[in-house]
Coordinates of C-alpha atoms in Angstrom, one line a residue:
X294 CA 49.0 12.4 10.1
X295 CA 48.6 9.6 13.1
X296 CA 49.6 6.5 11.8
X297 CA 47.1 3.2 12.0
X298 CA 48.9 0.4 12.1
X299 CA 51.8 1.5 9.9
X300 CA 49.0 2.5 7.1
X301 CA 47.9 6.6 7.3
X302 CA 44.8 7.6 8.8
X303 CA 43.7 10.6 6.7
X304 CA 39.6 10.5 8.2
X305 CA 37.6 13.1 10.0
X306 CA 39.0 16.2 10.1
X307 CA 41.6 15.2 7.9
X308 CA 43.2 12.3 9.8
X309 CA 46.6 11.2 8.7
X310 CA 49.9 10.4 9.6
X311 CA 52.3 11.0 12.4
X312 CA 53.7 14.3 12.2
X313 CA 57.3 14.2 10.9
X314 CA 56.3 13.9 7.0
X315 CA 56.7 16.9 4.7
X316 CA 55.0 18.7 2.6
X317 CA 56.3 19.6 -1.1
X318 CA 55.3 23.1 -3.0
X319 CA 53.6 23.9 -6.0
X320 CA 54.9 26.2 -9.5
X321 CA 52.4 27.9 -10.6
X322 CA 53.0 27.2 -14.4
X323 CA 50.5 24.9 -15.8
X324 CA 51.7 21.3 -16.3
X325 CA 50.8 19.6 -19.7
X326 CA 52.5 16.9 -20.2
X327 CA 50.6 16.2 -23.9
X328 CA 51.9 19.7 -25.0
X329 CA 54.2 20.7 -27.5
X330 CA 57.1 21.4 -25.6
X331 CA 56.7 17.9 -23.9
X332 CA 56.5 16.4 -27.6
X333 CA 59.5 18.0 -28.8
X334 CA 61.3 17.1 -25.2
X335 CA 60.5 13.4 -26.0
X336 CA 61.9 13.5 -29.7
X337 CA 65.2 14.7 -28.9
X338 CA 65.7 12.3 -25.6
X339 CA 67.4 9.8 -27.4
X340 CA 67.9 7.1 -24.6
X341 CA 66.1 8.6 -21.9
X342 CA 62.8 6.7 -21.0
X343 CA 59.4 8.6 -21.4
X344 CA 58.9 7.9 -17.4
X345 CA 62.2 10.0 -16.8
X346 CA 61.4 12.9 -19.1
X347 CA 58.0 13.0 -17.2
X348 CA 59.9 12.8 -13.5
X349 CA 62.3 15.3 -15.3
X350 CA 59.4 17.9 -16.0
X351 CA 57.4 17.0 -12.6
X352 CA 60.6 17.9 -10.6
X353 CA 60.1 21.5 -11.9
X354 CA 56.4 21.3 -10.7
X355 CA 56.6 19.8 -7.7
X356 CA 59.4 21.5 -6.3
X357 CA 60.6 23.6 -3.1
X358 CA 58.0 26.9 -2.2
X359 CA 60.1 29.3 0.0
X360 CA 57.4 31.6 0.2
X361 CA 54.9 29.9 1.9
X362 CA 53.9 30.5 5.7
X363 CA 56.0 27.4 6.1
X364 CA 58.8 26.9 3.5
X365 CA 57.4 23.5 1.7
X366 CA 60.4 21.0 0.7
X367 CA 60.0 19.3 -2.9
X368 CA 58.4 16.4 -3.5
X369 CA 60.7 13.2 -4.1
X370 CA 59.3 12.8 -7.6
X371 CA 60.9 8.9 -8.0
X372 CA 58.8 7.6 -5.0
X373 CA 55.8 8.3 -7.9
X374 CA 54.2 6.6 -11.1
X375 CA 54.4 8.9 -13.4
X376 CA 50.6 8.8 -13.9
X377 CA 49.5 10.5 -10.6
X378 CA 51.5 13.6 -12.0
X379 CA 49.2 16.4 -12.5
X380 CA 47.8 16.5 -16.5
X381 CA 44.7 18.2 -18.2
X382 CA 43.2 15.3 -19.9
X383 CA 40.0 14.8 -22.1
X384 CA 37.3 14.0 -19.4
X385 CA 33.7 13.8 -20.5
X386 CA 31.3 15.0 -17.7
X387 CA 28.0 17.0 -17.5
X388 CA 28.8 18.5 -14.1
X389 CA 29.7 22.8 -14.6
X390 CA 33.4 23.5 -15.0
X391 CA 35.3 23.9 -11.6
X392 CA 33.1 20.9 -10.4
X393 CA 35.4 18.5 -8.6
X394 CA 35.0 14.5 -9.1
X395 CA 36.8 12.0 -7.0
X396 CA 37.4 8.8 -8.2
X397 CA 38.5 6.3 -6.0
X398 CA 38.7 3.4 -8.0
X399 CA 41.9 4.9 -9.6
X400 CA 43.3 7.3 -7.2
X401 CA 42.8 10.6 -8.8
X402 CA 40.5 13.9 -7.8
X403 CA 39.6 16.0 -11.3
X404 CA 38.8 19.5 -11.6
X405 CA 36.3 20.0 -14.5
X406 CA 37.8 22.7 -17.0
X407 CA 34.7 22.5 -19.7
X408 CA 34.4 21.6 -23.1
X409 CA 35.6 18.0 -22.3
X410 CA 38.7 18.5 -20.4
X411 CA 39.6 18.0 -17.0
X412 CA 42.4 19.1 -14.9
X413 CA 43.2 15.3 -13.1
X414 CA 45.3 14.8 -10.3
X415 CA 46.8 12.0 -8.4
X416 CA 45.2 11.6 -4.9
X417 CA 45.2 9.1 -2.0
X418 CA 41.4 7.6 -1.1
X419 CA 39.8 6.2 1.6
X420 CA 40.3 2.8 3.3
X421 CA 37.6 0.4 2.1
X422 CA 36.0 0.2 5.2
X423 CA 35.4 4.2 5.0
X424 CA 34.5 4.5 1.5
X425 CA 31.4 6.3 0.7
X426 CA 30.1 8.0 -2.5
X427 CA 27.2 10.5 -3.4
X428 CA 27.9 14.3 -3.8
X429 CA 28.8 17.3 -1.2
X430 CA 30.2 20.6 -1.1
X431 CA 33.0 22.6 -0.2
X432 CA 31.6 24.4 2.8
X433 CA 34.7 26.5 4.2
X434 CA 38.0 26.9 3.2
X435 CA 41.5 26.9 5.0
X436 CA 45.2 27.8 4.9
X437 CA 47.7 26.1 7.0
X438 CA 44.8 24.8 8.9
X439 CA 44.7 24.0 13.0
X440 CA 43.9 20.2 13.4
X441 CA 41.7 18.2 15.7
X442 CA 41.4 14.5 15.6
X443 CA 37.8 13.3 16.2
X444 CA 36.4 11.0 19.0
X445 CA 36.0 8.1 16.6
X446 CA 40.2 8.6 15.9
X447 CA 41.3 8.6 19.3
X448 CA 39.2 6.0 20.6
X449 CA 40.6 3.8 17.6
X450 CA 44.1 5.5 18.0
X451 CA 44.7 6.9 21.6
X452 CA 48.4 8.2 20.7
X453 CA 46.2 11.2 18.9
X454 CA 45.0 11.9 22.4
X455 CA 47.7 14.7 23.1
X456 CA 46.0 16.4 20.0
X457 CA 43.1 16.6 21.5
X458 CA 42.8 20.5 22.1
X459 CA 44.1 21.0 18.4
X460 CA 47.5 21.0 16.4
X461 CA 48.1 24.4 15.3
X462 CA 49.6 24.6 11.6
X463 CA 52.3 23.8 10.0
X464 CA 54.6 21.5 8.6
X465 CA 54.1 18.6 10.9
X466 CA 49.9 19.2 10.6
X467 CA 48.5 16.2 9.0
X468 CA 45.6 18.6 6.7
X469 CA 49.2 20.1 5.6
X470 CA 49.2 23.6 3.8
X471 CA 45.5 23.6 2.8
X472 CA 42.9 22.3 3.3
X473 CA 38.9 21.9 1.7
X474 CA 35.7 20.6 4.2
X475 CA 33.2 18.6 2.6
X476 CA 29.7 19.5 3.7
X477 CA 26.1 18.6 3.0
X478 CA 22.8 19.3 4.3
X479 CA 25.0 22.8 5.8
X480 CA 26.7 20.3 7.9
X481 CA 30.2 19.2 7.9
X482 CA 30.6 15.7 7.0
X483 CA 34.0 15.2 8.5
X484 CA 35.8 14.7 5.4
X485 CA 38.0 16.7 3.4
X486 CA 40.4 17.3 0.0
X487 CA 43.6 17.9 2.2
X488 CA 47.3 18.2 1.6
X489 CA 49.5 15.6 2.1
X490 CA 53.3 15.1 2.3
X491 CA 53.6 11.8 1.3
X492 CA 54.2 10.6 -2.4
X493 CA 54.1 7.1 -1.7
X494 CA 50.5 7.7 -0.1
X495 CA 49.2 8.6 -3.8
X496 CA 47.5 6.0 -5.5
X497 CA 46.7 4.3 -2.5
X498 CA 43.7 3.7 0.1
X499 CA 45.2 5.1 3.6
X500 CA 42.2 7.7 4.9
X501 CA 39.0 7.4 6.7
X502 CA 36.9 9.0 3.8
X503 CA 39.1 11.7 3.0
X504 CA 41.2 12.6 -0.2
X505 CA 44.5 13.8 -0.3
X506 CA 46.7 15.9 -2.8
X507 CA 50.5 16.7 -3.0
X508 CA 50.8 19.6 -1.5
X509 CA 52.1 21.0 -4.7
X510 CA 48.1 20.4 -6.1
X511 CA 46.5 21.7 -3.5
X512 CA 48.1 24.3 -4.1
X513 CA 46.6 24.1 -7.6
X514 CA 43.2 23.3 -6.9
X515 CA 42.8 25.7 -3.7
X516 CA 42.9 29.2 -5.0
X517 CA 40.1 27.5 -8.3
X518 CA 37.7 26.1 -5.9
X519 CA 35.6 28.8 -4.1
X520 CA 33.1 28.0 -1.5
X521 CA 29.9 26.3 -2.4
X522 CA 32.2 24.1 -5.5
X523 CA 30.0 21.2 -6.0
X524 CA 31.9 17.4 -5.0
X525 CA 31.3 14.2 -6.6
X526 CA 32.5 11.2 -4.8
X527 CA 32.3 8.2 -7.4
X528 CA 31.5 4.7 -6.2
X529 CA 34.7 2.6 -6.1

């Protein structure tokens, strides 16, 4: 995604940084890091530090997809706390299961399961000059999407100029390998869930009103959320 003044730029239409980052790829297998296998793994570590049997386990998750469209790189696990690593975790909410609710207060996006659980993931957040809150929709869906940088973006940035006319998808494509458009009112509010290739991004506020996932939980969360999921943006 275009870079703003050395911070990424993740706004309308997905905004982000400079092409050049990569994107990492997601194992299917469901990652619980309270399970028993985890609790066994940590018994017999002996000197090993519960953050490296987490990065240990995470490296499995978050690691190379050859069979995507575009081959997706793994994710440099170290550049992470361990706590934006994707883990179901007791959530209590009233909103339907497969509601998403972004909190950006803390830096993570959760996926309601039901009966008090919640799939949580780590996730980049707006800017504070860009946050906003309330609820919206996902109003269309896409793979390996083409990318467009707004008016606002290259008036504030005019290296995204040369975009202008699209970026088609791929590696280099800020929205990454998939990508969800908020909507509400049937019209498209210029921000979106997106995928992003940077680890050190998570747990941070970079976009203009957009939140982005490792690829690797996009790759999660895409193929559970159907058109028409309900968002919740929290107030930070």
């Amino acid at each position: 995604m275009i870079m703003d003044r050395g911070i990424a730029d993740a706004g309308a239409m997905g905004e982000g940084a400079l092409p050049g980052l990569r994107s990492g790829l997601l194992n299917r297998r469901s990652f619980l890091f309270g399970s028993a296998v985890g609790l066994g793994a940590l018994g017999l570590a002996g000197c090993a530090s519960s953050d490296d049997l987490l990065r240990a386990e995470a490296a499995k998750v978050y690691g190379p997809a050859p069979d995507e469209k575009f081959p997706i790189p793994a994710v440099d696990v170290s550049k992470m706390d361990p706590k934006y690593f994707r883990k179901l975790v007791r959530y209590d909410s009233n909103e339907a299961p497969g509601t998403i609710i972004v909190d950006p207060s803390n830096h993570y996006l959760y996926r309601i399961e039901g009966d008090g659980n919640a799939t949580r993931y780590g996730a980049n957040v707006s800017r504070d000059e860009f946050l906003w809150s309330g609820d919206a929709y996902v109003g269309r869906k896409a793979e390996w999407p083409v990318w467009t940088p707004p008016k606002e973006m290259i008036q504030r940035q005019p290296e995204a100029a040369k975009y202008a006319k699209g970026m088609q998808g791929g590696l280099d494509n800020p929205l990454g390998a998939r990508t969800l458009y908020l909507y509400q009112d049937d019209k498209y509010t210029l921000y979106t869930i997106y995928s992003t290739s940077d680890p050190d991004s998570i747990g941070n506020g970079v976009t203009s009103g957009c939140t982005g996932l490792l690829s690797q939980d996009m790759l999660d969360l895409y193929p559970r959320t159907p058109v028409k999921t309900k968002v919740v943006m929290l107030p930070a």
